[in-house]
Each structure stands twice: as structure tokens, then as C-alpha cells.
PDB file of C-alpha atoms in Angstrom:
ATOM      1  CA  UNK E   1     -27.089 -18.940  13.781  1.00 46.00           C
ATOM      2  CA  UNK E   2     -27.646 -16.560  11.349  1.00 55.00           C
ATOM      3  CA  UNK E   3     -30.563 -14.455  12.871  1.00 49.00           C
ATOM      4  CA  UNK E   4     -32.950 -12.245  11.237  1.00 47.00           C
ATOM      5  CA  UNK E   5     -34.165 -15.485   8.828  1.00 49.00           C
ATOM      6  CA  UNK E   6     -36.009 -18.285   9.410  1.00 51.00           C
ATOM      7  CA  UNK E   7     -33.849 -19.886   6.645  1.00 52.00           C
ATOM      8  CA  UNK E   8     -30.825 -19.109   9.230  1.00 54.00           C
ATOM      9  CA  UNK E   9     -29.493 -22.502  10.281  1.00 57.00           C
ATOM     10  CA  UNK E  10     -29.711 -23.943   6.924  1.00 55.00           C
ATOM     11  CA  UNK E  11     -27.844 -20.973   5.383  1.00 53.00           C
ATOM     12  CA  UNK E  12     -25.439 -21.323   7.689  1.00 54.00           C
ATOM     13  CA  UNK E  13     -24.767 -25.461   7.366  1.00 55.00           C
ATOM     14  CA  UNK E  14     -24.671 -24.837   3.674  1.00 53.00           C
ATOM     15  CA  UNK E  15     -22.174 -21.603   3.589  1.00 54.00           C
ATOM     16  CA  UNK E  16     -19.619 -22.728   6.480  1.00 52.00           C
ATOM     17  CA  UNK E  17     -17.698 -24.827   4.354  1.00 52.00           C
ATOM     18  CA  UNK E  18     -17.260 -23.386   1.070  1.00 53.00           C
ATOM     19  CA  UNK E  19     -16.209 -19.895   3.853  1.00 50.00           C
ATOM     20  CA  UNK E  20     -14.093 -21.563   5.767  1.00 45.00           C
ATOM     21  CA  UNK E  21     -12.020 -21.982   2.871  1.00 50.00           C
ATOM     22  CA  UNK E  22     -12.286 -18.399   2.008  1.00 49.00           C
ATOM     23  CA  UNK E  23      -8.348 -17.418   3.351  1.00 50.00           C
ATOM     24  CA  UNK E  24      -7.285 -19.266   0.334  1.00 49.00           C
ATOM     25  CA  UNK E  25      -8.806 -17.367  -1.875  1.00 51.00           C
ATOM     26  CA  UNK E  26      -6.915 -14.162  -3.929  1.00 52.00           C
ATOM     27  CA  UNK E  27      -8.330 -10.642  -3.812  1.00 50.00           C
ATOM     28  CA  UNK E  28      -9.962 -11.085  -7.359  1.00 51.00           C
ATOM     29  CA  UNK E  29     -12.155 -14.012  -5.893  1.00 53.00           C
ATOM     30  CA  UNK E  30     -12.560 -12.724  -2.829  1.00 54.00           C
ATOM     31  CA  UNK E  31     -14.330  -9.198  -4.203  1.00 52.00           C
ATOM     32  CA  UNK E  32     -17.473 -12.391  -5.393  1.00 63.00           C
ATOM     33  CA  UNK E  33     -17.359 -14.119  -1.899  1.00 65.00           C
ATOM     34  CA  UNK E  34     -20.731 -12.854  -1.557  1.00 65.00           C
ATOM     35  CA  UNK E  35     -22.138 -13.040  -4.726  1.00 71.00           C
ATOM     36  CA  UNK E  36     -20.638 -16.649  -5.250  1.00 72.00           C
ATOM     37  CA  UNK E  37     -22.515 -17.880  -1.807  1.00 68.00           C
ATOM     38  CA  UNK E  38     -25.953 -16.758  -2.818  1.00 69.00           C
ATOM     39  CA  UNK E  39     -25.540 -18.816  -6.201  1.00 72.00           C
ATOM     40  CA  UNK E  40     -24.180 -21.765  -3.780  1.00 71.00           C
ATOM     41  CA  UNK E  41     -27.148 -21.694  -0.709  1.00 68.00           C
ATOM     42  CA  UNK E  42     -29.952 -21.390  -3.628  1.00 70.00           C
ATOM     43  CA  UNK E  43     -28.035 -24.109  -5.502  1.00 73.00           C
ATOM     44  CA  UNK E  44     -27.865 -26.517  -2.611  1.00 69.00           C
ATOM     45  CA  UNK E  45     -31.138 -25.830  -1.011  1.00 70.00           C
ATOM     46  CA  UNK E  46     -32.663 -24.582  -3.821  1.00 72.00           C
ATOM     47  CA  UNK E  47     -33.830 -21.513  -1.633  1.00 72.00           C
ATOM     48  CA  UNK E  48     -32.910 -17.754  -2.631  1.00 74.00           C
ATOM     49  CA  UNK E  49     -31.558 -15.790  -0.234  1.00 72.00           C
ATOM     50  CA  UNK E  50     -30.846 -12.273   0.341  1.00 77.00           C
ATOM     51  CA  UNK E  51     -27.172 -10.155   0.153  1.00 76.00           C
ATOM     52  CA  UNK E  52     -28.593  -9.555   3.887  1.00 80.00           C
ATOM     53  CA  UNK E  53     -28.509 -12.508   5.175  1.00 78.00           C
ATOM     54  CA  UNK E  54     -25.052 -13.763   3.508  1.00 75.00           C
ATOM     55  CA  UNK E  55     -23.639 -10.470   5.058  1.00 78.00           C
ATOM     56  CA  UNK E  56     -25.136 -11.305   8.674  1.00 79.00           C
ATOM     57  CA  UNK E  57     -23.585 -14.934   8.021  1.00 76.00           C
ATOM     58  CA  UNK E  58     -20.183 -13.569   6.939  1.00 77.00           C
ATOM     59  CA  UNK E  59     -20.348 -11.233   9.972  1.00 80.00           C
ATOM     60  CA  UNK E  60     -20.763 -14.198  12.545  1.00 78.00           C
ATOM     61  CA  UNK E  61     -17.684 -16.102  11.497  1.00 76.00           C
ATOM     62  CA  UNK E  62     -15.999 -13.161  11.792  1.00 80.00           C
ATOM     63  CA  UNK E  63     -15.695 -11.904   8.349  1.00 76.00           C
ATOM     64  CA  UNK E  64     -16.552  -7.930   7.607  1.00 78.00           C
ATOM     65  CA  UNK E  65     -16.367  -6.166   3.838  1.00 78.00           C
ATOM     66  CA  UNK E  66     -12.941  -3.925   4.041  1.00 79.00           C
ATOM     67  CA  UNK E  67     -10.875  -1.781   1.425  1.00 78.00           C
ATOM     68  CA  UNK E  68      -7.920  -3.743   0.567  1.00 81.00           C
ATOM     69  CA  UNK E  69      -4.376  -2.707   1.354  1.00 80.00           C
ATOM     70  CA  UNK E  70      -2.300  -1.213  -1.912  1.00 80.00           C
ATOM     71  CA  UNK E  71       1.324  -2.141  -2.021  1.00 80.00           C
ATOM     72  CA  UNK E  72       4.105  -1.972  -4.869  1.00 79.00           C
ATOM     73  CA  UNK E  73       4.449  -4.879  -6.339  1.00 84.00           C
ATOM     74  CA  UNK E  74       8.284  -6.252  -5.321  1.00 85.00           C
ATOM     75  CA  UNK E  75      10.304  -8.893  -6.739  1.00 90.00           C
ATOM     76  CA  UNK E  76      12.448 -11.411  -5.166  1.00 92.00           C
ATOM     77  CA  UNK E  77      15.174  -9.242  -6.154  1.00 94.00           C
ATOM     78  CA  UNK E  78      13.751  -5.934  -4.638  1.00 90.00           C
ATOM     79  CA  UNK E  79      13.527  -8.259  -1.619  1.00 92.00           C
ATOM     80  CA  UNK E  80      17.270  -9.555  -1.272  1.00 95.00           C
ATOM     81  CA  UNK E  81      18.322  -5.689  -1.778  1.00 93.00           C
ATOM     82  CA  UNK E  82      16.463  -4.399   1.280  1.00 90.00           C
ATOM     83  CA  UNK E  83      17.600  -7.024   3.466  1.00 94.00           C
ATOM     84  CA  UNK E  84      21.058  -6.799   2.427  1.00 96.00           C
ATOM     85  CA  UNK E  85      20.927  -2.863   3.182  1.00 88.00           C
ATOM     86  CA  UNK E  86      19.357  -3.556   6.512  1.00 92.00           C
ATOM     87  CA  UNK E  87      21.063  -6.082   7.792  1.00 94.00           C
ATOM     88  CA  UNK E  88      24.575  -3.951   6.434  1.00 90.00           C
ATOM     89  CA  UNK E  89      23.477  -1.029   8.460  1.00 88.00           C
ATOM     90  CA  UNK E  90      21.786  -2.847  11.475  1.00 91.00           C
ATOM     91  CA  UNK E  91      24.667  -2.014  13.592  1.00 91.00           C
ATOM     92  CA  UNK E  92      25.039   1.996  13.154  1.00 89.00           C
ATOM     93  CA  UNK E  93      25.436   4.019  15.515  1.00 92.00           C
ATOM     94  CA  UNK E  94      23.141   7.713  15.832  1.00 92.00           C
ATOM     95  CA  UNK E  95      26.481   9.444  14.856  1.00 90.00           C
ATOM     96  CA  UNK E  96      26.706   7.619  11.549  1.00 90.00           C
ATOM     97  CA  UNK E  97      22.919   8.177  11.371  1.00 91.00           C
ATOM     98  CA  UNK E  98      23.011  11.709  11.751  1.00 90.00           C
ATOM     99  CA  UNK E  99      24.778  12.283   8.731  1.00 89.00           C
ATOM    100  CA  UNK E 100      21.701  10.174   6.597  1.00 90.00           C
ATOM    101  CA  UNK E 101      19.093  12.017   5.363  1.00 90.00           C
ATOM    102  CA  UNK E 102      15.806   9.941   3.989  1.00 91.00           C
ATOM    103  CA  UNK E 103      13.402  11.314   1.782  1.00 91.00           C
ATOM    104  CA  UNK E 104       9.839  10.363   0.089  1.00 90.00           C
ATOM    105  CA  UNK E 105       7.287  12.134  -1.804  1.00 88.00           C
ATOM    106  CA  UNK E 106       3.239  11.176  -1.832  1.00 86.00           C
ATOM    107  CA  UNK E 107       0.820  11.474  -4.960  1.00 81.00           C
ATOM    108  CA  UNK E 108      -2.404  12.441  -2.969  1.00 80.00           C
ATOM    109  CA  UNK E 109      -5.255  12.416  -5.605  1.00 72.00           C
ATOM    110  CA  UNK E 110      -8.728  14.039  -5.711  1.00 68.00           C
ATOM    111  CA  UNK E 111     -10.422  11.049  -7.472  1.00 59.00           C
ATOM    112  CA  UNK E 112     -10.179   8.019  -5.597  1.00 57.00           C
ATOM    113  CA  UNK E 113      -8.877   4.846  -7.359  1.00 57.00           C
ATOM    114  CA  UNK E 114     -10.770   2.201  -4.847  1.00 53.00           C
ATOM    115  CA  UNK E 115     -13.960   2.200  -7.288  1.00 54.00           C
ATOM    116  CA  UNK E 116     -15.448   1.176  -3.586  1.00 59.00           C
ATOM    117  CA  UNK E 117     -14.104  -2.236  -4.033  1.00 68.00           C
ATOM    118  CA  UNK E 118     -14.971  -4.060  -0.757  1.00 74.00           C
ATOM    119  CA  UNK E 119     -13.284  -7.408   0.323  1.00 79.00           C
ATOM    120  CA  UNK E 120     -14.601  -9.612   2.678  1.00 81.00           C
ATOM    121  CA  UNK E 121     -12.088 -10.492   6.027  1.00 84.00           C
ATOM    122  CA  UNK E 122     -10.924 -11.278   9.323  1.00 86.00           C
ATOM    123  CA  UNK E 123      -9.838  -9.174  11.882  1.00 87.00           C
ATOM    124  CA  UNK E 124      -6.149  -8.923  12.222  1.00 87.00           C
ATOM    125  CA  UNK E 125      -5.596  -9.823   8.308  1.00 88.00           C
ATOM    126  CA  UNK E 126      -5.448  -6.446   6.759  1.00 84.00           C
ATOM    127  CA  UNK E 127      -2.221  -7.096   5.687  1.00 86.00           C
ATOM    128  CA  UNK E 128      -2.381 -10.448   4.545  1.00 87.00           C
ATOM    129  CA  UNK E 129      -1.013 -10.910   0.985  1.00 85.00           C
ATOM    130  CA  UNK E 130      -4.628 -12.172  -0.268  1.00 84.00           C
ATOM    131  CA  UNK E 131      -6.145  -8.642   1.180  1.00 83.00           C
ATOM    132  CA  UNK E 132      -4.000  -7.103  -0.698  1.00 81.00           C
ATOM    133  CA  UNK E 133      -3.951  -5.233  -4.244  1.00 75.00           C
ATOM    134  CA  UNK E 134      -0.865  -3.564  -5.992  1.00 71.00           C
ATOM    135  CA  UNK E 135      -1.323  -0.104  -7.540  1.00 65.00           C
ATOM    136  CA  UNK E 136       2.074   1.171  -9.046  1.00 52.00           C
ATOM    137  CA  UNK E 137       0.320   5.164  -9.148  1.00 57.00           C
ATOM    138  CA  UNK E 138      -2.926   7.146  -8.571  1.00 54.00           C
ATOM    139  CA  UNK E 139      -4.627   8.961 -11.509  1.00 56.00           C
ATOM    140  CA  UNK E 140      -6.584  12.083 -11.840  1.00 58.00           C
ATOM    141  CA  UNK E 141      -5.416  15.450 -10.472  1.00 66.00           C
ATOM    142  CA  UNK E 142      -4.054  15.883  -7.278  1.00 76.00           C
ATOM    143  CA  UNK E 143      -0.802  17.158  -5.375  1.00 85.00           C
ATOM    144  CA  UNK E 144       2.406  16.061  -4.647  1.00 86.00           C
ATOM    145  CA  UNK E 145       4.334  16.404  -1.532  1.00 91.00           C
ATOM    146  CA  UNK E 146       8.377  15.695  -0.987  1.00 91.00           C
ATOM    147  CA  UNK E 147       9.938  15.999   2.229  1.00 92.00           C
ATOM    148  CA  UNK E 148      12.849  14.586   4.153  1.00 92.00           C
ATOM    149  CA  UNK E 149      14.245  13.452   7.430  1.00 93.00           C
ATOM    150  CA  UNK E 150      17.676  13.709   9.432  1.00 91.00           C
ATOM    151  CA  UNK E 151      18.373  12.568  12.945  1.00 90.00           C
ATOM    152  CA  UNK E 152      17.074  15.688  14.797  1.00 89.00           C
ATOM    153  CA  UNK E 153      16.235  18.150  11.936  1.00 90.00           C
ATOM    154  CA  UNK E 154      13.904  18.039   8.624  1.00 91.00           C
ATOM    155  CA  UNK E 155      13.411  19.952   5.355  1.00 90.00           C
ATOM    156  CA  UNK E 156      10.760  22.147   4.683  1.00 91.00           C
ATOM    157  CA  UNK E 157       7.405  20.250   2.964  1.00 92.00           C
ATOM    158  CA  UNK E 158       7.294  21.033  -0.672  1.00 91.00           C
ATOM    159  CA  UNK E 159       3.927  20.982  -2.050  1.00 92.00           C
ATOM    160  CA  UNK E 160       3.371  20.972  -6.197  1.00 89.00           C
ATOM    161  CA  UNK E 161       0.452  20.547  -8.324  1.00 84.00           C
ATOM    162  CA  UNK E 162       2.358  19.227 -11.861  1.00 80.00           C
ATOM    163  CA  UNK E 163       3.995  16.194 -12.135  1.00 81.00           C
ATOM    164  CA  UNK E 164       7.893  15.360 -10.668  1.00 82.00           C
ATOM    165  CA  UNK E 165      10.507  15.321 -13.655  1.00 83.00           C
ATOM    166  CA  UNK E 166      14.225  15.540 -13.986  1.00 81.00           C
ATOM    167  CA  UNK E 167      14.113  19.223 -14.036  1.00 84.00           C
ATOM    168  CA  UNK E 168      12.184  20.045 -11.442  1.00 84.00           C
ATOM    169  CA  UNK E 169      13.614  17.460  -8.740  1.00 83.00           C
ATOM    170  CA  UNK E 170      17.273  19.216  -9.806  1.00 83.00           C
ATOM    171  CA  UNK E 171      16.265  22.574  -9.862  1.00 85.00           C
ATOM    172  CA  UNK E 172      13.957  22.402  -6.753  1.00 85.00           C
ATOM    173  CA  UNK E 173      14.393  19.517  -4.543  1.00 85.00           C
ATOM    174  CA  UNK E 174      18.381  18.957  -4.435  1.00 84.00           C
ATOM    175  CA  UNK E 175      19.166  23.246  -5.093  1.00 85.00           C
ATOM    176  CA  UNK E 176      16.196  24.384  -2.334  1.00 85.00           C
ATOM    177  CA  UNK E 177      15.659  21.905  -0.201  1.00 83.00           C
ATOM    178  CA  UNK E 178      18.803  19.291  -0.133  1.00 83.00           C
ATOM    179  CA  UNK E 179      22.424  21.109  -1.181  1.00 79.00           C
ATOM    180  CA  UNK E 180      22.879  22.838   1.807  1.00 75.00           C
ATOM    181  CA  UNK E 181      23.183  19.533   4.120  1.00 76.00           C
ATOM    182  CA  UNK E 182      26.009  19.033   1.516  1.00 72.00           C
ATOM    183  CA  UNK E 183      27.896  21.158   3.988  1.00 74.00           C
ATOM    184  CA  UNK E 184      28.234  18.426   6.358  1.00 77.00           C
ATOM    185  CA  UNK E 185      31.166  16.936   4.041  1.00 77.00           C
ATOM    186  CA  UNK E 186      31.731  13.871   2.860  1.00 78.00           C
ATOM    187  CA  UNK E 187      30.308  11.539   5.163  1.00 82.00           C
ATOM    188  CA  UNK E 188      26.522  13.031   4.684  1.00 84.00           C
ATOM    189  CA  UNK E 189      24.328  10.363   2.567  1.00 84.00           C
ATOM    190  CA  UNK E 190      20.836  11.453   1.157  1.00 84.00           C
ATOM    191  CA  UNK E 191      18.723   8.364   0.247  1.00 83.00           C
ATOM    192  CA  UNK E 192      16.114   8.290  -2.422  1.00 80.00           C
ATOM    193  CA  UNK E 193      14.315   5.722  -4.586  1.00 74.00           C
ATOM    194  CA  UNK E 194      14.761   4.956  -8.037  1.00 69.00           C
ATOM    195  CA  UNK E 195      11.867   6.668  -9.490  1.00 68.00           C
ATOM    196  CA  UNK E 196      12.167   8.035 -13.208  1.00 67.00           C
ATOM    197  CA  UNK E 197      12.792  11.945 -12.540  1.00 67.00           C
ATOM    198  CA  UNK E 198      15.548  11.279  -9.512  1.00 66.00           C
ATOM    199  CA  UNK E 199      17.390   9.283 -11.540  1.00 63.00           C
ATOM    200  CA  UNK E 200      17.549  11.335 -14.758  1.00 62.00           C
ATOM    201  CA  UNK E 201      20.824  12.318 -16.732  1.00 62.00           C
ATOM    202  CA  UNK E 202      20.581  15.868 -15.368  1.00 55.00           C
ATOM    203  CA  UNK E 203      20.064  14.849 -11.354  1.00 59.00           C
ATOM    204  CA  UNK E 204      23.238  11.977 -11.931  1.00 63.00           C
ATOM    205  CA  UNK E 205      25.213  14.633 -13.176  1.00 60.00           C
ATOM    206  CA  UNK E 206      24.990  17.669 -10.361  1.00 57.00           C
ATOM    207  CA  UNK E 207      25.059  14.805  -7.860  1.00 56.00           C
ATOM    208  CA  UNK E 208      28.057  13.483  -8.932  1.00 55.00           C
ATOM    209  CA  UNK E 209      29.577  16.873  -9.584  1.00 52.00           C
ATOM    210  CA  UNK E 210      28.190  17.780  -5.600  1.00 56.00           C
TER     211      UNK E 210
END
């Protein structure tokens, strides 16, 4: 029952169905889950009730109000790669490892994209695809941070304020921060994604030359 209202069991009769088909639902109708449920109990019952008391409702049936998860969108093709390239390299040993250096960068921004946008869900679904919402980038000012990994060792964190480009990921992250593993001959292999400024005319060409 839906306590705290005298209106509790009839609130609850009339919102369990219309919730229970609420997994089905995108993030877009989700984010009017509550909103959509007042309209429906004062439309069946003809009885108004309170963002309150749909909340305590939602809350019983165990759904709670939660930031969605961001991903980047993928296609099917984006899909097939990275399971080819895992499955390829499933069997390496920490020798052939060694030699592999990854590397990623964050965007960490000081105004916050969310716009509080609150969806309602289970426990356990966070990363269901309908709690989810793809965001390709932040906005507003912020840092950036690159850094990379090899089996035992790392580089140092580089921290910048202005946005990557060609220039600055050839002059600063491969010259400062990646050339030297170079040293390790032919077999060393630094991965990186295919982000505008790492694959620019000017980083393809000292690569190649490297």
C-alpha cells in the first residue's frame, strides 16, 4: 500500500499496471513516468493526487528517480570491430602485452550537462539500454587530462585547460610523454582512438616516420 494517503490502495490498483510496463519504456518517456501517472490516477478515479504520493508508490515497487548513464553512441559496425580485436588478442601472453601501451584522455567540465534530469528505475538496471542517454562531449569550460598505461609502468598525467588539436597531441603527447617507449623497437604498439586531433595529417606523418 501506498502509505501516507488515505487514497493509497486506490492509487496503487490504478498505477500498477500502466508501471509495470514502465521497463519498456525509452529514457525520453521515462523522464514523464511521474508526471504521466498523476494525469492517469486523476483520470481514472477522477481524484488528484500529489508528486508525493506517486513517488512513495514508485518507491514500493521498487522504482527510485536516478541520473541516467551517458554512453557513445556505437554502431553495429563499431561493435563487430571491438570484438574482432578482442577475440584476435584474447590469447596474448603478458610478454606481448608488455610491449602495448593504452591511452585515454577525459573532458572534466565545470558546468554540468545533466540539467538534473532524473529517471525513474530498478535496482540493478543502471545500465540498461533504456537508462541510458548518449552524449558525444561536455560543454562549458573545464580541463582535460591524457594519460597512459603499460604492463608495469605509466606516463606522467598531463593536465590542459584548451582544447586537444593536431598540434598539440604531436608536439606534447607523442614528443613528451610517448616517443621514448619508442625505444622498445619494433614490437612496442601504442593504442589510441580515432578522435579528430590524433588522427590529423601532422600526428600520421611523425608516426609513420617514428
Amino acid at each position: 500500500m501506498c502509505e501516507g494517503t488515505n487514497k493509497g490502495p486506490a492509487v496503487k490498483q490504478v498505477l500498477h499496471k500502466p508501471l509495470r510496463r514502465k521497463s519498456d519504456l525509452g529514457v525520453g518517456e521515462q523522464k514523464g513516468v511521474v508526471t504521466s501517472n498523476i494525469l492517469h490516477v486523476s483520470s481514472a478515479t477522477g481524484t488528484t493526487v500529489s508528486r508525493q504520493t506517486v513517488y512513495r508508490c514508485l518507491g514500493h515497487i521498487g522504482l527510485y528517480a536516478r541520473k541516467p548513464v551517458r554512453c557513445v553512441p556505437l554502431t553495429a559496425t563499431h561493435c563487430r570491430l571491438r570484438l574482432t580485436w578482442s577475440r584476435e588478442h584474447a590469447l596474448r601472453t603478458p610478454q606481448q602485452w608488455s610491449c602495448v601501451m593504452f591511452s585515454d584522455e577525459s573532458r572534466f567540465s565545470l558546468q554540468s550537462d545533466s540539467r538534473r534530469t532524473l529517471i525513474w528505475r530498478a535496482p540493478g538496471t543502471r545500465y540498461h539500454q533504456e537508462n541510458t542517454i548518449e552524449r558525444h562531449r561536455l560543454g562549458g569550460a573545464g580541463c582535460l587530462v591524457w594519460g597512459g598505461i603499460i604492463l608495469g609502468s605509466r606516463t606522467d598525467l598531463h593536465v590542459q585547460s584548451v582544447t586537444m588539436t593536431g598540434h598539440i597531441y604531436r608536439d606534447v603527447i607523442l614528443e613528451q610523454h610517448v616517443h621514448f617507449w619508442g625505444a622498445m623497437g619494433a614490437e612496442f604498439l601504442f593504442m589510441d582512438d580515432n578522435a579528430r586531433p590524433h588522427s590529423a595529417n601532422i600526428v600520421e606523418d611523425i608516426i609513420c616516420i617514428d
